[in-house]
Coordinates of C-alpha atoms in Angstrom, one line a residue:
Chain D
X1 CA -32.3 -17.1 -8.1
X2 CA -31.2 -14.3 -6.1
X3 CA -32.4 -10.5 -6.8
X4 CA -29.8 -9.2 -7.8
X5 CA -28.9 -4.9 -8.6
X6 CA -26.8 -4.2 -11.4
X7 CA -26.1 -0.3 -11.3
X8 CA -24.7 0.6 -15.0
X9 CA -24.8 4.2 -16.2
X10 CA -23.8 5.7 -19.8
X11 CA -23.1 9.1 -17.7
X12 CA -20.0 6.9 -16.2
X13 CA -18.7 6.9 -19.6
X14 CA -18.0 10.8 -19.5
X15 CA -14.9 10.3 -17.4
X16 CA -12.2 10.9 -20.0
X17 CA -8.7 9.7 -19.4
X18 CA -7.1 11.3 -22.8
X19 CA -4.5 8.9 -25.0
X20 CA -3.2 5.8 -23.9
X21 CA -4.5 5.5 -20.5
X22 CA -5.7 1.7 -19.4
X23 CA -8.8 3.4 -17.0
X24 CA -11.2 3.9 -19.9
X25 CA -14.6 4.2 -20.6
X26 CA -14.9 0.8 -22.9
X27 CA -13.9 -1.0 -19.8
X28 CA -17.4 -0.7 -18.5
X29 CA -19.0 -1.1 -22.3
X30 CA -17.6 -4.5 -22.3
X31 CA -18.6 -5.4 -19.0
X32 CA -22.2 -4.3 -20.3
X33 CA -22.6 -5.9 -23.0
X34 CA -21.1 -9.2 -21.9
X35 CA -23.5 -9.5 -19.0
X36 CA -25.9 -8.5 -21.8
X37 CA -24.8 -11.1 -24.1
X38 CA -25.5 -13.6 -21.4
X39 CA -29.1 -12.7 -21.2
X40 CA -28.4 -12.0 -17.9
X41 CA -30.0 -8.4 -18.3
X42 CA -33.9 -9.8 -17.8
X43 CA -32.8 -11.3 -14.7
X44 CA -31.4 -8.5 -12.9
X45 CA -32.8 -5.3 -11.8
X46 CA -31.2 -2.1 -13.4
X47 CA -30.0 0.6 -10.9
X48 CA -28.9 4.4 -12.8
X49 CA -26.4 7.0 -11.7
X50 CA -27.6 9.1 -9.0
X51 CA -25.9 12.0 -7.6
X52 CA -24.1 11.4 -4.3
X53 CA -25.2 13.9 -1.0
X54 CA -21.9 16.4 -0.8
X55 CA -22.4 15.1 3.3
X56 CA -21.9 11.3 2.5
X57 CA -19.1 12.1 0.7
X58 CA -17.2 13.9 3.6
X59 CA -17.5 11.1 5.6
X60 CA -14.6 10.1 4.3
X61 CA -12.8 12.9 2.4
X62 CA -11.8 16.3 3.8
X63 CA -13.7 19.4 2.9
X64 CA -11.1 20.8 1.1
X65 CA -9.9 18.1 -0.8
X66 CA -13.4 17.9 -2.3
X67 CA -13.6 21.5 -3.1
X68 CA -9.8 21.1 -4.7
X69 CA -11.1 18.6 -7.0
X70 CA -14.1 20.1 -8.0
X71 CA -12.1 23.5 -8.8
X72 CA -9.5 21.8 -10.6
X73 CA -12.3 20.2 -12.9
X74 CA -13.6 23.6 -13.4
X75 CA -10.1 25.0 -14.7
X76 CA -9.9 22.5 -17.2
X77 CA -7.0 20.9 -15.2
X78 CA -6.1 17.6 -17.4
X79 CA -4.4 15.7 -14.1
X80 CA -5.1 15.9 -10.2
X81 CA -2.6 15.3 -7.5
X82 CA -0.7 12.8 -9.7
X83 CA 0.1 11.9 -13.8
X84 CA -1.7 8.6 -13.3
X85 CA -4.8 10.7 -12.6
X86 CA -6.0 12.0 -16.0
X87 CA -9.4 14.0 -16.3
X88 CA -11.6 16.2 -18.0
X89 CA -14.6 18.4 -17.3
X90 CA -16.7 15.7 -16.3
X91 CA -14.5 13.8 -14.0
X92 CA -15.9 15.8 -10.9
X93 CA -19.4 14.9 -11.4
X94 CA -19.1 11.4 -12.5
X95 CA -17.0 10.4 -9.4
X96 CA -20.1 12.1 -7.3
X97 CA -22.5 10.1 -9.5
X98 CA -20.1 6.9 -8.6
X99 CA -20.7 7.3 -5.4
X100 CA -24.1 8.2 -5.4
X101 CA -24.7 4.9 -7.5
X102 CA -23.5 2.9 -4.8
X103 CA -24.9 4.3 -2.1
X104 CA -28.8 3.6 -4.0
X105 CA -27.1 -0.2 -4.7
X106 CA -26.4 -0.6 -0.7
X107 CA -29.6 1.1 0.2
X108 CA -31.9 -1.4 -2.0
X109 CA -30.1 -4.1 -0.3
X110 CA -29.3 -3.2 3.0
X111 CA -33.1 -2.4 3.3
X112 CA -34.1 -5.9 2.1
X113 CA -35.2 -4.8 -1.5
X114 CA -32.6 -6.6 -3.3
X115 CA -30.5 -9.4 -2.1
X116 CA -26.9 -8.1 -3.7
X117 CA -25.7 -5.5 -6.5
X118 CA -23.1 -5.0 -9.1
X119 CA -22.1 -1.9 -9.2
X120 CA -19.8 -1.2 -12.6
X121 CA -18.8 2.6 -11.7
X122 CA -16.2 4.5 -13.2
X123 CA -13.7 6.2 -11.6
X124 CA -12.8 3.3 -10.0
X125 CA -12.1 4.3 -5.9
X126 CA -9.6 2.0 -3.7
X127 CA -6.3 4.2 -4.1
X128 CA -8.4 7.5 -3.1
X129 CA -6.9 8.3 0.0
X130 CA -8.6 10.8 2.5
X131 CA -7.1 14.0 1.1
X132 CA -5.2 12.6 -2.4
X133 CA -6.3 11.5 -5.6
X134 CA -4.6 8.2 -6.6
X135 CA -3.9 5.2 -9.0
X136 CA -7.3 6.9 -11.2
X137 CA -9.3 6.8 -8.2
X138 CA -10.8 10.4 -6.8
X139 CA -13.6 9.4 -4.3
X140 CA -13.0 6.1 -2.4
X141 CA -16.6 4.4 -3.2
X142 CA -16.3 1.9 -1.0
X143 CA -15.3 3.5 1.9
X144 CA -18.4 5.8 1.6
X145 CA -20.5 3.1 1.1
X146 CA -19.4 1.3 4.6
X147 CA -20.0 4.9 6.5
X148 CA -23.1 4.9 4.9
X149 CA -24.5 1.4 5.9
X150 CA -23.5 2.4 9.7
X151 CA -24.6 6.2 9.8
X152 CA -28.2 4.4 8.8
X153 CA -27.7 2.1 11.3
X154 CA -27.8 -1.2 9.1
X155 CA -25.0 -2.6 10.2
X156 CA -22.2 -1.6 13.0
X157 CA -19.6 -4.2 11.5
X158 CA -19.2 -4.0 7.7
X159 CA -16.2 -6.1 6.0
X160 CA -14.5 -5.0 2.9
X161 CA -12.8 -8.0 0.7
X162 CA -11.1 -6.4 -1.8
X163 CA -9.8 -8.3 -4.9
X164 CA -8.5 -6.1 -7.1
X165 CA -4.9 -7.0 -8.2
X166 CA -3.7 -3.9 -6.1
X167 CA -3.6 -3.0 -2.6
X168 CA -6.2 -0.2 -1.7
X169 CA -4.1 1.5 0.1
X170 CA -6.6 4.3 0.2
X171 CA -9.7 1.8 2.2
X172 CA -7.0 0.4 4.1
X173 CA -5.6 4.0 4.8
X174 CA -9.4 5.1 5.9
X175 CA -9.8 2.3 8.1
X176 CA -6.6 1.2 9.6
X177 CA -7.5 2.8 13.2
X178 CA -11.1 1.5 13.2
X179 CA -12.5 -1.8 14.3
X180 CA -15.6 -1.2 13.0
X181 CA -14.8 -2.0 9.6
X182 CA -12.6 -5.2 8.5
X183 CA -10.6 -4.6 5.6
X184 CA -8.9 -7.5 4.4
X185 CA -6.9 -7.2 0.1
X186 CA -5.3 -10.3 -1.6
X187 CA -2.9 -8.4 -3.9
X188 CA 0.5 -8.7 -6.1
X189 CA 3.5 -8.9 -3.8
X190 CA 4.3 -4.8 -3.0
X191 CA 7.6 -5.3 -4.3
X192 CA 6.7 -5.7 -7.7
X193 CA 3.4 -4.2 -8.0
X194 CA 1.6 -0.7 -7.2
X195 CA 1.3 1.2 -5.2
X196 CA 4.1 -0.5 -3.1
X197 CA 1.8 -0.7 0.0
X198 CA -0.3 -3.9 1.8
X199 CA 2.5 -5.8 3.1
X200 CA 1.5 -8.8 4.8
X201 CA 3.1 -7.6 8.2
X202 CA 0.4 -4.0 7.7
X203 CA -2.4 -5.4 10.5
X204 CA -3.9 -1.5 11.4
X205 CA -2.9 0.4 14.3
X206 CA -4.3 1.1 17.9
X207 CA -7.9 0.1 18.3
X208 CA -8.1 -1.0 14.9
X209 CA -4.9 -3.4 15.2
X210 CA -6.1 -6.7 13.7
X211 CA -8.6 -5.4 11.7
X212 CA -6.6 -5.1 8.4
X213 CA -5.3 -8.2 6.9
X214 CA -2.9 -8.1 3.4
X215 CA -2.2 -11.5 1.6
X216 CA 0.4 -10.9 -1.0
X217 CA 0.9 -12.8 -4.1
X218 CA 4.2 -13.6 -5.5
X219 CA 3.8 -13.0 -9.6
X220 CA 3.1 -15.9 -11.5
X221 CA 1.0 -17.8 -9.4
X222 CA -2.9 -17.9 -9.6
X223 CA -5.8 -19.8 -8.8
X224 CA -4.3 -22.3 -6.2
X225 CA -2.4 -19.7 -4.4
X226 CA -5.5 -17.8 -4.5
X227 CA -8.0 -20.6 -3.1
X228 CA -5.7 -21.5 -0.6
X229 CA -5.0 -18.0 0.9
X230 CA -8.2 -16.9 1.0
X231 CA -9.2 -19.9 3.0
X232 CA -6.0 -19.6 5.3
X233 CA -6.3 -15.5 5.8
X234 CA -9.8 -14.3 4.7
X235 CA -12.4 -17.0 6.3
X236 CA -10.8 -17.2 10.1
X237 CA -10.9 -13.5 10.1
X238 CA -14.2 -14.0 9.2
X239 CA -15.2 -15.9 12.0
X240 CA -13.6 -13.8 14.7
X241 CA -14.9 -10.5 12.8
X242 CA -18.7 -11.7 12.0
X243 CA -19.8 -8.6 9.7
X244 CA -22.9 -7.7 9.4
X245 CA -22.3 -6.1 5.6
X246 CA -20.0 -7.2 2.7
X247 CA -18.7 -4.8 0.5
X248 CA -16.6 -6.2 -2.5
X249 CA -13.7 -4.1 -3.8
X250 CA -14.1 -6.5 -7.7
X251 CA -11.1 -5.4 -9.4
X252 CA -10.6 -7.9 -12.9
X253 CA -7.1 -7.1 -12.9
X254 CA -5.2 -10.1 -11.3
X255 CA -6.6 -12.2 -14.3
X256 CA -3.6 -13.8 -16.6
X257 CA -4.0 -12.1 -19.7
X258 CA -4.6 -8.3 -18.0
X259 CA -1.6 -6.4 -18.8
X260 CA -1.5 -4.3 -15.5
X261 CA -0.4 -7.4 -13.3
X262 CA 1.7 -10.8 -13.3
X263 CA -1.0 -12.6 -11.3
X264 CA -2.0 -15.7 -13.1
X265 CA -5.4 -16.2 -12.3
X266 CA -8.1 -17.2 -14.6
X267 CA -11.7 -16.8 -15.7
X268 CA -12.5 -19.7 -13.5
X269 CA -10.1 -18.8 -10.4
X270 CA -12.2 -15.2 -10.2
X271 CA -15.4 -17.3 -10.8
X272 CA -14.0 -19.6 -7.3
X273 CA -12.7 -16.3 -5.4
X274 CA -16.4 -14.9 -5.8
X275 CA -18.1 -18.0 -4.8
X276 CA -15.7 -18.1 -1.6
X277 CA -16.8 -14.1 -1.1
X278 CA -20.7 -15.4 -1.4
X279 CA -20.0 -18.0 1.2
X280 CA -19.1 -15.4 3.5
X281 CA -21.7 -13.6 2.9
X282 CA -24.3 -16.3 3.2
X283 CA -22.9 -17.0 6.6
X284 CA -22.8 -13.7 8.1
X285 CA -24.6 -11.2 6.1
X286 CA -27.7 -13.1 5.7
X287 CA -26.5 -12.9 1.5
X288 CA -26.5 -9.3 1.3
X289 CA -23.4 -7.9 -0.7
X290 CA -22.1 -4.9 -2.7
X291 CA -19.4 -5.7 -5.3
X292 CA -17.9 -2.1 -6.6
X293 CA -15.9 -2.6 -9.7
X294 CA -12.6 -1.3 -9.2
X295 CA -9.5 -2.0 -11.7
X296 CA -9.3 -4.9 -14.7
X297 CA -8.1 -3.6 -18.2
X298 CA -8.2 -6.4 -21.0
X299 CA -11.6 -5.3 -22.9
X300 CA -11.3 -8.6 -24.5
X301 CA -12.0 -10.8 -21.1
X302 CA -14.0 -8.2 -19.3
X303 CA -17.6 -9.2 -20.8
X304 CA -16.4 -12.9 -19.6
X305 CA -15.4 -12.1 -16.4
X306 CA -18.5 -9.9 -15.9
X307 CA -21.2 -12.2 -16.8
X308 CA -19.8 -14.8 -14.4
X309 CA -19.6 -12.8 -11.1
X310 CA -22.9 -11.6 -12.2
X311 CA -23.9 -15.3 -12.7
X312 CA -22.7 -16.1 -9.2
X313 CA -24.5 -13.2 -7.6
X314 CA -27.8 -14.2 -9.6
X315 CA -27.0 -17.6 -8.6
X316 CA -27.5 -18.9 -11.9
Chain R
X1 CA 22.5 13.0 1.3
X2 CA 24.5 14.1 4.7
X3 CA 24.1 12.4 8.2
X4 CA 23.0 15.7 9.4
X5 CA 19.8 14.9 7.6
X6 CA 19.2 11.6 9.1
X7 CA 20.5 11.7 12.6
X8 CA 18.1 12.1 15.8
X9 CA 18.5 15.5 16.9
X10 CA 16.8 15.4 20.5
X11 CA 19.6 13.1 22.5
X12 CA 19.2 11.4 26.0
X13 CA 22.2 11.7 27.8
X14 CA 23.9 11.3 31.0
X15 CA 26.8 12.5 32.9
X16 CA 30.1 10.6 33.4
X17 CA 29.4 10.4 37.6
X18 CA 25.5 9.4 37.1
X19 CA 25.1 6.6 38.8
X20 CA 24.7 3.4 36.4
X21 CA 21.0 2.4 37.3
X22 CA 19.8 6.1 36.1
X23 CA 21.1 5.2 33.0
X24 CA 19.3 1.9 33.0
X25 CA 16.1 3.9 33.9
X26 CA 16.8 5.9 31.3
X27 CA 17.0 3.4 28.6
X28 CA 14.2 1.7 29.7
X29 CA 12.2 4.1 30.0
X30 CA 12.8 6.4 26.4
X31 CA 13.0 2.5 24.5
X32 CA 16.9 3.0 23.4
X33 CA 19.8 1.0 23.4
X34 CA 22.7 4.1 23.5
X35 CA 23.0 6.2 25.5
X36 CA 25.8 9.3 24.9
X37 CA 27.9 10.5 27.9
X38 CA 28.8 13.8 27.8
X39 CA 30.3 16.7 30.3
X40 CA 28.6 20.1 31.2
X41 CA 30.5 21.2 28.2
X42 CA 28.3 18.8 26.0
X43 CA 31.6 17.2 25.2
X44 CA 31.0 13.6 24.5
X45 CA 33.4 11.4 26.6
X46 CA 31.4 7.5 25.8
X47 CA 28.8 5.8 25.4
X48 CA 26.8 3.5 27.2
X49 CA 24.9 0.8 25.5
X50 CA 22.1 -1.5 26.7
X51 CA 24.7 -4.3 26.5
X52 CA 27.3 -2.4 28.7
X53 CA 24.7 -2.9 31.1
X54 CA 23.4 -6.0 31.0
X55 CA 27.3 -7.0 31.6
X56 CA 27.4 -4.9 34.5
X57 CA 24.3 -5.5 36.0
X58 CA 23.1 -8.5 37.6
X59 CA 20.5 -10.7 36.0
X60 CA 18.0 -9.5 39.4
X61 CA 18.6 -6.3 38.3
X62 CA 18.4 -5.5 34.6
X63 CA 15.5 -4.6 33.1
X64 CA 13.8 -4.3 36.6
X65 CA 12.6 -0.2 38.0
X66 CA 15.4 0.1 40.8
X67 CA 12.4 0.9 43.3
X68 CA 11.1 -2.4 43.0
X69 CA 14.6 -4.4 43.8
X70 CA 17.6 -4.4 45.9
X71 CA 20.1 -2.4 44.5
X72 CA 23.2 -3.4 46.8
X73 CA 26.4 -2.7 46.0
X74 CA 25.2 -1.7 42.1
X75 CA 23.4 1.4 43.6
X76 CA 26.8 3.6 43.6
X77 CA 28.4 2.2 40.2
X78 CA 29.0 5.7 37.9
X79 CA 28.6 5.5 34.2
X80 CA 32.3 6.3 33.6
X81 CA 33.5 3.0 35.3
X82 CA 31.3 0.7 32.8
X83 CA 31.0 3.3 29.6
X84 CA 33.0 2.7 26.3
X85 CA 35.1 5.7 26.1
X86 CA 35.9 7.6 23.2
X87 CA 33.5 5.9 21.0
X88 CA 33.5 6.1 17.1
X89 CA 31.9 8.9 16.4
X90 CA 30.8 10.5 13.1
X91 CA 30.8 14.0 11.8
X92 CA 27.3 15.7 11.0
X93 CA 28.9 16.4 7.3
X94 CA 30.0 13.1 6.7
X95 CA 27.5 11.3 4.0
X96 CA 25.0 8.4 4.6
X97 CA 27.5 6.1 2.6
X98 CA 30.2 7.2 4.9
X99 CA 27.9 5.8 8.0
X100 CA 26.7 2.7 5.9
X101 CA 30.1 1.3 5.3
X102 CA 31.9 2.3 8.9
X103 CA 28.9 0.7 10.3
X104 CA 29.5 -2.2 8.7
X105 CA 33.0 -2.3 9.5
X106 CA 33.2 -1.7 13.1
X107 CA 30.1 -3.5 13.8
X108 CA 28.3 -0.6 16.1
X109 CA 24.5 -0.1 16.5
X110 CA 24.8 3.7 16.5
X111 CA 27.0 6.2 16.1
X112 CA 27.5 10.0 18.4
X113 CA 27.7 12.4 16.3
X114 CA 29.9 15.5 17.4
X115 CA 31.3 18.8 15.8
X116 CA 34.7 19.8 15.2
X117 CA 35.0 20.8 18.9
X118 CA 33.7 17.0 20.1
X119 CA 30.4 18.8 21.0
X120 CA 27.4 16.2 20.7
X121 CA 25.4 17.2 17.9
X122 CA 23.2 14.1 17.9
X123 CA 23.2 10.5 16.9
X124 CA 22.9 7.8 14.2
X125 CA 21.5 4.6 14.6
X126 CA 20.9 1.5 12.4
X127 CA 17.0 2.8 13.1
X128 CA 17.9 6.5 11.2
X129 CA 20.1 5.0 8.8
X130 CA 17.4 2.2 7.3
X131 CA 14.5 5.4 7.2
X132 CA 17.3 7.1 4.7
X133 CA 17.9 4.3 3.0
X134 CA 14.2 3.6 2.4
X135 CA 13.7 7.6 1.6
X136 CA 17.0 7.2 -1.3
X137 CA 14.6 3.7 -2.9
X138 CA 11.9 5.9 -2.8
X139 CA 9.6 2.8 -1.7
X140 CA 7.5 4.8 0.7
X141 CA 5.7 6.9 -2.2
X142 CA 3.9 4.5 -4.2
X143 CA 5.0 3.3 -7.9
X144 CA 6.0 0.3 -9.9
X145 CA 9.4 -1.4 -10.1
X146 CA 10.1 -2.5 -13.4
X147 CA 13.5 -5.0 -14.4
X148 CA 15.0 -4.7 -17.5
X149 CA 18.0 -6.6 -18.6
X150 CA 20.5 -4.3 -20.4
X151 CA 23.6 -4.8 -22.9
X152 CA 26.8 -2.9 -20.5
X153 CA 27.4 -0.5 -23.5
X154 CA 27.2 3.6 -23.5
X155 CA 23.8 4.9 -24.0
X156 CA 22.1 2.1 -23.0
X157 CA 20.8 4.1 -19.9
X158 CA 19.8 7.0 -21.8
X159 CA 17.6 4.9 -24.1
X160 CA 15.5 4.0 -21.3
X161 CA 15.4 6.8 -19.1
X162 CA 14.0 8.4 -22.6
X163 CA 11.9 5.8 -23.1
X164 CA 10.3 6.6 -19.5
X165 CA 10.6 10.4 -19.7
X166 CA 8.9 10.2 -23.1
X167 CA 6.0 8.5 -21.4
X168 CA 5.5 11.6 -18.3
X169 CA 6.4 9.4 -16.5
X170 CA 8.4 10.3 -12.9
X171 CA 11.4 8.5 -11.6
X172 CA 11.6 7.4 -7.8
X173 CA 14.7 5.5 -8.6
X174 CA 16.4 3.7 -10.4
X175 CA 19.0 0.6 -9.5
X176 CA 21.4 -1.1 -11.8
X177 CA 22.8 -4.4 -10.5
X178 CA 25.1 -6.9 -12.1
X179 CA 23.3 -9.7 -13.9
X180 CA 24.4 -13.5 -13.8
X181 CA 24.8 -13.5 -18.2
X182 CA 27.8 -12.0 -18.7
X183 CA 28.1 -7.9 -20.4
X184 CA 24.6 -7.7 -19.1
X185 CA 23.1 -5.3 -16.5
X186 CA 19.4 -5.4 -14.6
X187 CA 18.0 -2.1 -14.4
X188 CA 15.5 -1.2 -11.9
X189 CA 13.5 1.9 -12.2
X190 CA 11.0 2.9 -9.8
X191 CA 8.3 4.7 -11.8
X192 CA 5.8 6.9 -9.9
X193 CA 2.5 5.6 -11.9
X194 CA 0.5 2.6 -12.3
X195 CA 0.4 2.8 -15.6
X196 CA 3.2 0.9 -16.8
X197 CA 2.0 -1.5 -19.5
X198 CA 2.6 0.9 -22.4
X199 CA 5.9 1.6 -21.2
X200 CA 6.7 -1.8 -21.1
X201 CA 5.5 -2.2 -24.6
X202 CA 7.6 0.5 -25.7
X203 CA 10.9 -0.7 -24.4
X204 CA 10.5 -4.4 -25.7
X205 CA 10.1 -2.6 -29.2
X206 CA 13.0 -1.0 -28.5
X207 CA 14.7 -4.6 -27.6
X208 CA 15.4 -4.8 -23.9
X209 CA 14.0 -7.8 -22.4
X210 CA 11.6 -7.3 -19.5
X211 CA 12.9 -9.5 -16.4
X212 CA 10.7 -11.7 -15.4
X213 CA 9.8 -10.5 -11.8
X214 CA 10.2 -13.4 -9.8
X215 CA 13.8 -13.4 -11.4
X216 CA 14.4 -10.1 -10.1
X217 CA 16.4 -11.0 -6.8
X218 CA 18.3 -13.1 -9.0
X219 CA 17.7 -16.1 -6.4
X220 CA 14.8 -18.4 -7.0
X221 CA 12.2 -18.7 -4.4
X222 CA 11.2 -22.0 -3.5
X223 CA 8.1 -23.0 -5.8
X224 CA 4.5 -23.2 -4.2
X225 CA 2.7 -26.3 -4.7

C-alpha cells in the first residue's frame, strides 16, 4: 500500500457559483464522502487548506491580474473576466487556499514524505490562462505546482497528463514555449467541445516545440479509444521526455453519464487511464504523483469515480 | 466586413524594369508567392507570382540565391516581360463575400488591391481571407458549438436565440445549414460558455432535438474499432 495524501478542505466549499452553475461545492462533498464510504479514509493521510505564498502564485500569473481579481472579490463583483466565471466574496481566497493546498500535497511528496496525493480543490484551474479567468478556473494550480517542484529544485523536468474532458488551454498556454515541462491533454474533439483549443496539430512553439501533445476524441467513443491513445501518444512521449515529476490534471468529466461532454468513458475506463498514468509514474518518477481535481459534474458518479482513483493511488 | 479590414497593408513590390531574379530574391526571401508590380506612381501594372517564375526560370535557377549560381542569359530578364498584366484586382470597399466568391471563380491565390485611381492600396490573399473567415465563426475565442435540428417555419430562430439569451449566455455565431429531412434546418450556435448542459435541457423542453454531434457534418466518419 502506497502512502498516499488526500488534501480535502470544507473552506473549499466557500466558493459560491450562484444558481444553476455545474462548478459547485457538492462536487467535492461527493467526492468526500465516497472515498469515505470506501473506508478509504484510515488509509490515507489527510492534508487541509493552506494559504498559498502571493510569490508562488506569480510564477505564473501577472501581478496585476492577481490584484484585479482580488479587487473584483472585494467589490462584490458576481463574475470575472467571463459569465462562465461566477463568484462571491470568498472566491479570492479559496483559489489562494487551492493553490496553497497543492503546493503542501507536492511538497510532502516531492520531499519523500508521502508517495502521491489527491488533491480535491475547488476552483478547479486548467482554463486559467496567465492574465484571464476562464471556464471557472481563476489560478491555474497545476501550473504553480510544476514552478514550484523546479524553483525547489526537486525536479528540472515535470510532466503534466491532463484528463479532464477539456483541453487546458490555460497549462498548455503557460507552457507552450518551455521544454522544461511536458504537457500532454486527451480531450473532446475542439470542434464540438470547449474551449475550442488543443487541436492535435497544437505541438508548442520555439524551444518548447514538441513538448505539448493534444489527442482529441471524437464524441461517442470511450474507453478503447481512450486505452489505445494514450498508449499511441502519451507513453512514447514519455520515453523521449523522462520526467522527473507527474502532475495529473483528474478531471471526472469525460465519464458517459456527465452532462458537460459526449465522451463515453466509464467508471472502469477512468479506473484504466489512471493505472496507465501510475505506470508512468512508477517508471520515471520513482511513483511520486499529484492528481489535482479539475472538472467532472454528475454528483451521482463522483463518490465512485473518487474512491477508485483513490484506490489506485493507495494501491489497494 | 470590408476587404479593407483584412488585406495586408505593408506590400513588397517591384518595378516593371527590375530585373526578374530580384523578384525571385524577393519572394524568397519575405516567404510570398505574389508579388505586385507597380510604377513610381504606385500604379499597379501586374503581378508576378512564384509560378510566373518557376516558368521562366530554369530548374538550376529557382529557388537558388543568384550569388551562388550562374545566372546567364536569365540575369537581364525584366519583370514586365514575364508579369501577368492587368491582374484582377479588388477594391478596398468591396466585402469579404465579394473576394470569397471571385476567388473562387477566377481561381487566383491573391488579389492587388487598388483605389479608384489604380493606386496599390494592398493585397488579399487566400492567407488574409481564411484569418477573416475564422474571425466571422468566431472559433478563435473559446465556446461550445451546439446543433439543433429546427422545423423551417417563422420564429423558429427567435425561440432559440431566446432560449440562449435567457440563459446570459453570449453568441459567437450562429450557422444555419440545410438538413438531409426535408422542412428541417441545423442550427449552429456558437455560445461563448462552458456551461451549456442547462441550455440544452431547456431547448429539448422546448422540443428541438439536439443533433447528435458526430452527425453534425452531416457525413459519417468512418467508425473506430
Amino acid at each position: 500500500m502506497n502512502r498516499t495524501g488526500l488534501l480535502y478542505d470544507e473552506r473549499y466549499l466557500r466558493h459560491q457559483t450562484g444558481p444553476y452553475h455545474p462548478e459547485v461545492p457538492q462536487r467535492l462533498t461527493a467526492i468526500y464522502f465516497g472515498i469515505q464510504k470506501a473506508g478509504l479514509l484510515p488509509k490515507l493521510t489527510l492534508l487541509s487548506a493552506r494559504r498559498a505564498e502571493r510569490h508562488w502564485v506569480e510564477m505564473v500569473h501577472e501581478r496585476t491580474y492577481i490584484e484585479r481579481l482580488e479587487a473584483a472579490c472585494r467589490s462584490g463583483a458576481v463574475a470575472f473576466d467571463s459569465p462562465d466565471n461566477q463568484m462571491c466574496a470568498e472566491t479570492f481566497e479559496t483559489a489562494l487556499l487551492a493553490v496553497g493546498g497543492v503546493l503542501e500535497a507536492v511538497e510532502r511528496v516531492m520531499s519523500g514524505e508521502l508517495d502521491n496525493a489527491f488533491c480535491a480543490v475547488r476552483p478547479p484551474g486548467h482554463h486559467a490562462e496567465r492574465s484571464k479567468a476562464m471556464g471557472f478556473c481563476y489560478f491555474n494550480n497545476v501550473a504553480i505546482a510544476a514552478r514550484f517542484i523546479q524553483q525547489k529544485g526537486w525536479a528540472e523536468r515535470v510532466a503534466i497528463v491532463d484528463i479532464d474532458v477539456h483541453h487546458g488551454n490555460g497549462t498548455q498556454h503557460i507552457f507552450e514555449q518551455d521544454a522544461s515541462v511536458f504537457y500532454y491533454s486527451i480531450h473532446q474533439h475542439p470542434s464540438f467541445a470547449f474551449p475550442g483549443t488543443g487541436r492535435d496539430f497544437e505541438i508548442g512553439y520555439e524551444v518548447g516545440q514538441g513538448y505539448t501533445k493534444n489527442t482529441t476524441v471524437l464524441p461517442g467513443m470511450g474507453d478503447d479509444v481512450y486505452g489505445q491513445a494514450m498508449e499511441r501518444d502519451l507513453l512514447p512521449a514519455m520515453e523521449l521526455f523522462r520526467p522527473e515529476a507527474l502532475l495529473v490534471s483528474t478531471g471526472f468529466d469525460a465519464h458517459v453519464d456527465d452532462e458537460m461532454s459526449d465522451i463515453s468513458l466509464t467508471s472502469d475506463g477512468y479506473a484504466h487511464v489512471m493505472r496507465q498514468i501510475m505506470g508512468i509514474a512508477a517508471r520515471w518518477c520513482g511513483g511520486k504523483v499529484v492528481s489535482v481535481l479539475e472538472g467532472g459534474y454528475n454528483i451521482e458518479r463522483l463518490p465512485e469515480l473518487a474512491r477508485d482513483h483513490v484506490s489506485i493511488l493507495l494501491d489497494v | 466586413m470590408f476587404v479593407q479590414k483584412s488585406m495586408t497593408r505593408k506590400v513588397i513590390t517591384v518595378g516593371p524594369d527590375s530585373r526578374v531574379l530580384e523578384a525571385h530574391d524577393l519572394l524568397q526571401r519575405h516567404h510570398i508567392r505574389h508579388l505586385p508590380v507597380v510604377d513610381s506612381d504606385n500604379i499597379l501594372v501586374g503581378i508576378i507570382t512564384d509560378r510566373d517564375l518557376r516558368s521562366a526560370l530554369p530548374g538550376g535557377l529557382y529557388g537558388k540565391t543568384p550569388a551562388s549560381v550562374d545566372t546567364g542569359p536569365y540575369a537581364d530578364l525584366t519583370v514586365r516581360e514575364i508579369m501577368t498584366p492587368k491582374p484582377v484586382t479588388i477594391s478596398p470597399t468591396n466585402t469579404i463575400e465579394d473576394a470569397l466568391l471571385l476567388i473562387q471563380r477566377i481561381q487566383v491565390g491573391a488579389f492587388p488591391v487598388v483605389d479608384e485611381a489604380g493606386r496599390l492600396q494592398g493585397i488579399l490573399s487566400v492567407r488574409d481571407l481564411l484569418r477573416a473567415f475564422i474571425a466571422v465563426l468566431g472559433i478563435e475565442e473559446p465556446g461550445t458549438l451546439l446543433g439543433i435540428l429546427v422545423e423551417e417555419k417563422l420564429g423558429q430562430m427567435k425561440k432559440i436565440v431566446d432560449a440562449i439569451t435567457e440563459e446570459n449566455i453570449s453568441f459567437g455565431s450562429i450557422l444555419v445549414a440545410r438538413h438531409w429531412e426535408p422542412n428541417m434546418r441545423a442550427v449552429f450556435p456558437y455560445l461563448l460558455t462552458n456551461n451549456v448542459s442547462r441550455v440544452k435541457k431547456k431547448l429539448t423542453a422546448l422540443g428541438f432535438r439536439l443533433l447528435d454531434p458526430m452527425e453534425w457534418y452531416m457525413d459519417r466518419i468512418p467508425k473506430v474499432d
